[in-house]
PDB file of C-alpha atoms in Angstrom:
ATOM      1  CA  MET A  13      -0.622  -0.023   0.194  1.00  0.00           C
ATOM      2  CA  LYS A  14       1.182   3.556  -0.977  1.00  0.00           C
ATOM      3  CA  ARG A  15       1.484   6.531   1.449  1.00  0.00           C
ATOM      4  CA  ASN A  16      -2.069   8.754  -0.256  1.00  0.00           C
ATOM      5  CA  ASP A  17      -4.139   4.914   0.524  1.00  0.00           C
ATOM      6  CA  TRP A  18      -3.111   6.316   4.524  1.00  0.00           C
ATOM      7  CA  PHE A  19      -4.033   8.687   4.093  1.00  0.00           C
ATOM      8  CA  LEU A  20      -7.098   7.761   3.165  1.00  0.00           C
ATOM      9  CA  ILE A  21      -8.113   5.473   4.732  1.00  0.00           C
ATOM     10  CA  THR A  22      -6.949   7.221   7.523  1.00  0.00           C
ATOM     11  CA  GLY A  23      -9.778  10.266   6.748  1.00  0.00           C
ATOM     12  CA  ILE A  24     -12.593   7.356   6.324  1.00  0.00           C
ATOM     13  CA  VAL A  25     -11.402   6.712  10.072  1.00  0.00           C
ATOM     14  CA  ILE A  26     -12.086   9.320  11.808  1.00  0.00           C
ATOM     15  CA  ILE A  27     -14.559  10.541   9.645  1.00  0.00           C
ATOM     16  CA  SER A  28     -16.997   7.394  10.602  1.00  0.00           C
ATOM     17  CA  ILE A  29     -15.646   7.805  14.433  1.00  0.00           C
ATOM     18  CA  LEU A  30     -17.297  12.008  13.803  1.00  0.00           C
ATOM     19  CA  PHE A  31     -19.687  10.634  12.958  1.00  0.00           C
ATOM     20  CA  PHE A  32     -20.908   7.673  15.139  1.00  0.00           C
ATOM     21  CA  VAL A  33     -20.069  10.864  17.673  1.00  0.00           C
ATOM     22  CA  MET A  34     -22.528  13.686  16.329  1.00  0.00           C
ATOM     23  CA  HIS A  35     -24.878  10.361  16.195  1.00  0.00           C
ATOM     24  CA  TYR A  36     -24.978  10.075  20.236  1.00  0.00           C
ATOM     25  CA  ILE A  37     -25.026  13.544  21.621  1.00  0.00           C
ATOM     26  CA  SER A  38     -27.978  13.814  19.392  1.00  0.00           C
ATOM     27  CA  GLY A  39     -29.134  10.436  20.826  1.00  0.00           C
ATOM     28  CA  GLN A  40     -28.767  11.951  24.165  1.00  0.00           C
ATOM     29  CA  LYS A  41     -30.533  14.988  23.480  1.00  0.00           C
ATOM     30  CA  GLY A  42     -33.672  15.281  24.980  1.00  0.00           C
ATOM     31  CA  ALA A  43     -34.981  12.296  26.185  1.00  0.00           C
ATOM     32  CA  GLY A  44     -36.042  11.805  29.528  1.00  0.00           C
ATOM     33  CA  GLU A  45     -40.089  10.836  28.588  1.00  0.00           C
ATOM     34  CA  VAL A  46     -41.386   7.457  27.657  1.00  0.00           C
ATOM     35  CA  THR A  47     -44.378   7.380  25.777  1.00  0.00           C
ATOM     36  CA  VAL A  48     -46.369   3.560  26.451  1.00  0.00           C
ATOM     37  CA  PHE A  49     -48.527   2.629  22.691  1.00  0.00           C
ATOM     38  CA  VAL A  50     -50.673  -0.051  23.423  1.00  0.00           C
ATOM     39  CA  ASP A  51     -53.266  -1.887  20.084  1.00  0.00           C
ATOM     40  CA  GLY A  52     -51.532   1.383  18.648  1.00  0.00           C
ATOM     41  CA  LYS A  53     -52.655   3.718  20.606  1.00  0.00           C
ATOM     42  CA  MET A  54     -51.105   5.274  23.709  1.00  0.00           C
ATOM     43  CA  TYR A  55     -50.978   4.765  26.696  1.00  0.00           C
ATOM     44  CA  GLY A  56     -49.526   6.934  28.656  1.00  0.00           C
ATOM     45  CA  ARG A  57     -45.897   9.210  28.866  1.00  0.00           C
ATOM     46  CA  TYR A  58     -43.729   9.242  32.305  1.00  0.00           C
ATOM     47  CA  LEU A  59     -41.262  10.760  33.164  1.00  0.00           C
ATOM     48  CA  LEU A  60     -36.988   8.826  33.105  1.00  0.00           C
ATOM     49  CA  GLY A  61     -36.469  11.003  35.955  1.00  0.00           C
ATOM     50  CA  LYS A  62     -38.805   9.449  37.946  1.00  0.00           C
ATOM     51  CA  GLU A  63     -38.204   5.571  38.871  1.00  0.00           C
ATOM     52  CA  GLN A  64     -42.011   3.051  39.289  1.00  0.00           C
ATOM     53  CA  GLU A  65     -43.595   0.174  37.576  1.00  0.00           C
ATOM     54  CA  ILE A  66     -46.341   0.942  35.382  1.00  0.00           C
ATOM     55  CA  ALA A  67     -48.834  -2.787  35.541  1.00  0.00           C
ATOM     56  CA  ILE A  68     -49.591  -2.343  31.631  1.00  0.00           C
ATOM     57  CA  ASN A  69     -53.815  -3.726  31.142  1.00  0.00           C
ATOM     58  CA  ASP A  70     -52.004  -6.468  33.096  1.00  0.00           C
ATOM     59  CA  THR A  71     -49.888  -8.306  30.308  1.00  0.00           C
ATOM     60  CA  ASN A  72     -46.623  -5.900  31.022  1.00  0.00           C
ATOM     61  CA  VAL A  73     -44.856  -4.048  33.408  1.00  0.00           C
ATOM     62  CA  LEU A  74     -42.229  -1.690  32.998  1.00  0.00           C
ATOM     63  CA  ARG A  75     -38.887  -0.804  34.878  1.00  0.00           C
ATOM     64  CA  ILE A  76     -38.033   3.129  35.018  1.00  0.00           C
ATOM     65  CA  GLU A  77     -34.982   3.305  37.160  1.00  0.00           C
ATOM     66  CA  ASN A  78     -31.632   4.865  37.222  1.00  0.00           C
ATOM     67  CA  GLY A  79     -33.442   6.917  34.105  1.00  0.00           C
ATOM     68  CA  THR A  80     -33.676   3.771  31.853  1.00  0.00           C
ATOM     69  CA  VAL A  81     -37.005   2.215  31.409  1.00  0.00           C
ATOM     70  CA  THR A  82     -37.047  -2.151  31.073  1.00  0.00           C
ATOM     71  CA  MET A  83     -39.863  -3.954  30.772  1.00  0.00           C
ATOM     72  CA  ALA A  84     -40.049  -6.416  33.932  1.00  0.00           C
ATOM     73  CA  GLN A  85     -42.723  -8.906  33.192  1.00  0.00           C
ATOM     74  CA  ALA A  86     -44.616  -9.886  30.112  1.00  0.00           C
ATOM     75  CA  SER A  87     -47.237 -13.006  29.822  1.00  0.00           C
ATOM     76  CA  CYS A  88     -45.790 -13.457  26.173  1.00  0.00           C
ATOM     77  CA  PRO A  89     -44.530 -16.800  25.664  1.00  0.00           C
ATOM     78  CA  ASP A  90     -41.715 -15.579  24.759  1.00  0.00           C
ATOM     79  CA  GLN A  91     -40.040 -13.164  26.716  1.00  0.00           C
ATOM     80  CA  LEU A  92     -38.638 -10.972  23.900  1.00  0.00           C
ATOM     81  CA  CYS A  93     -39.162  -8.013  25.386  1.00  0.00           C
ATOM     82  CA  VAL A  94     -38.261  -8.955  29.123  1.00  0.00           C
ATOM     83  CA  HIS A  95     -34.938  -9.694  27.418  1.00  0.00           C
ATOM     84  CA  GLN A  96     -33.843  -6.351  25.875  1.00  0.00           C
ATOM     85  CA  LYS A  97     -31.520  -4.213  26.591  1.00  0.00           C
ATOM     86  CA  ALA A  98     -32.282  -0.486  28.900  1.00  0.00           C
ATOM     87  CA  ILE A  99     -33.975   2.137  26.567  1.00  0.00           C
ATOM     88  CA  SER A 100     -31.987   5.480  27.818  1.00  0.00           C
ATOM     89  CA  ARG A 101     -32.247   7.104  24.180  1.00  0.00           C
ATOM     90  CA  ASN A 102     -34.420   9.272  22.526  1.00  0.00           C
ATOM     91  CA  ARG A 103     -35.992   6.858  20.154  1.00  0.00           C
ATOM     92  CA  GLU A 104     -35.303   3.978  21.110  1.00  0.00           C
ATOM     93  CA  SER A 105     -37.533   1.248  21.736  1.00  0.00           C
ATOM     94  CA  ILE A 106     -39.524  -1.967  23.477  1.00  0.00           C
ATOM     95  CA  ILE A 107     -42.316  -3.924  21.284  1.00  0.00           C
ATOM     96  CA  CYS A 108     -43.868  -6.555  22.815  1.00  0.00           C
ATOM     97  CA  LEU A 109     -45.164  -7.672  19.806  1.00  0.00           C
ATOM     98  CA  PRO A 110     -47.852 -11.041  21.265  1.00  0.00           C
ATOM     99  CA  ASN A 111     -49.572  -8.255  24.144  1.00  0.00           C
ATOM    100  CA  GLN A 112     -49.302  -5.042  20.635  1.00  0.00           C
ATOM    101  CA  VAL A 113     -46.800  -3.433  23.376  1.00  0.00           C
ATOM    102  CA  VAL A 114     -44.628  -0.699  21.649  1.00  0.00           C
ATOM    103  CA  VAL A 115     -42.282   1.721  25.156  1.00  0.00           C
ATOM    104  CA  GLU A 116     -40.051   4.010  22.763  1.00  0.00           C
ATOM    105  CA  VAL A 117     -38.157   6.887  25.300  1.00  0.00           C
ATOM    106  CA  THR A 118     -38.832  10.729  23.811  1.00  0.00           C
ATOM    107  CA  ALA A 119     -37.498  14.159  23.664  1.00  0.00           C
ATOM    108  CA  THR A 120     -39.452  16.373  26.363  1.00  0.00           C
ATOM    109  CA  GLU A 121     -37.800  19.788  25.027  1.00  0.00           C
ATOM    110  CA  GLU A 122     -40.297  21.038  22.231  1.00  0.00           C
ATOM    111  CA  LYS A 123     -39.370  20.928  18.290  1.00  0.00           C
ATOM    112  CA  THR A 124     -37.511  24.307  16.965  1.00  0.00           C
ATOM    113  CA  TYR A 125     -37.939  25.345  12.591  1.00  0.00           C
ATOM    114  CA  ASP A 126     -34.736  26.758  11.210  1.00  0.00           C
ATOM    115  CA  ALA A 127     -37.253  28.781   9.068  1.00  0.00           C
ATOM    116  CA  MET A 128     -41.489  29.826   8.743  1.00  0.00           C
ATOM    117  CA  THR A 129     -43.026  29.445   4.726  1.00  0.00           C
ATOM    118  CA  ASN A 130     -45.873  31.371   3.752  1.00  0.00           C
TER     119      ASN A 130
END
């Protein structure tokens, strides 16, 4: 490999790291609320800062602690939602298909627009 090849590879690695860092930072910004949907309808919103357990229609139990969300219990046979990792970043989700429960971390800050058009 020649000298220019090393420059190209180094440049690509640096740009990839920068994109990863920017994506990570943007995912952390504003995350502070959990939205729960059951059968496609909003069931409730809960703050990540308040530690609590939420019973969802006698089928699932959602646990919020240390700023993260986990599915503590579920009545579904496969238990995939219970074994998912804890979520805390904006737009991460836990989905229980048999019980039709979707849990998503959402931003608490209001959306702002850069410009308005008529």
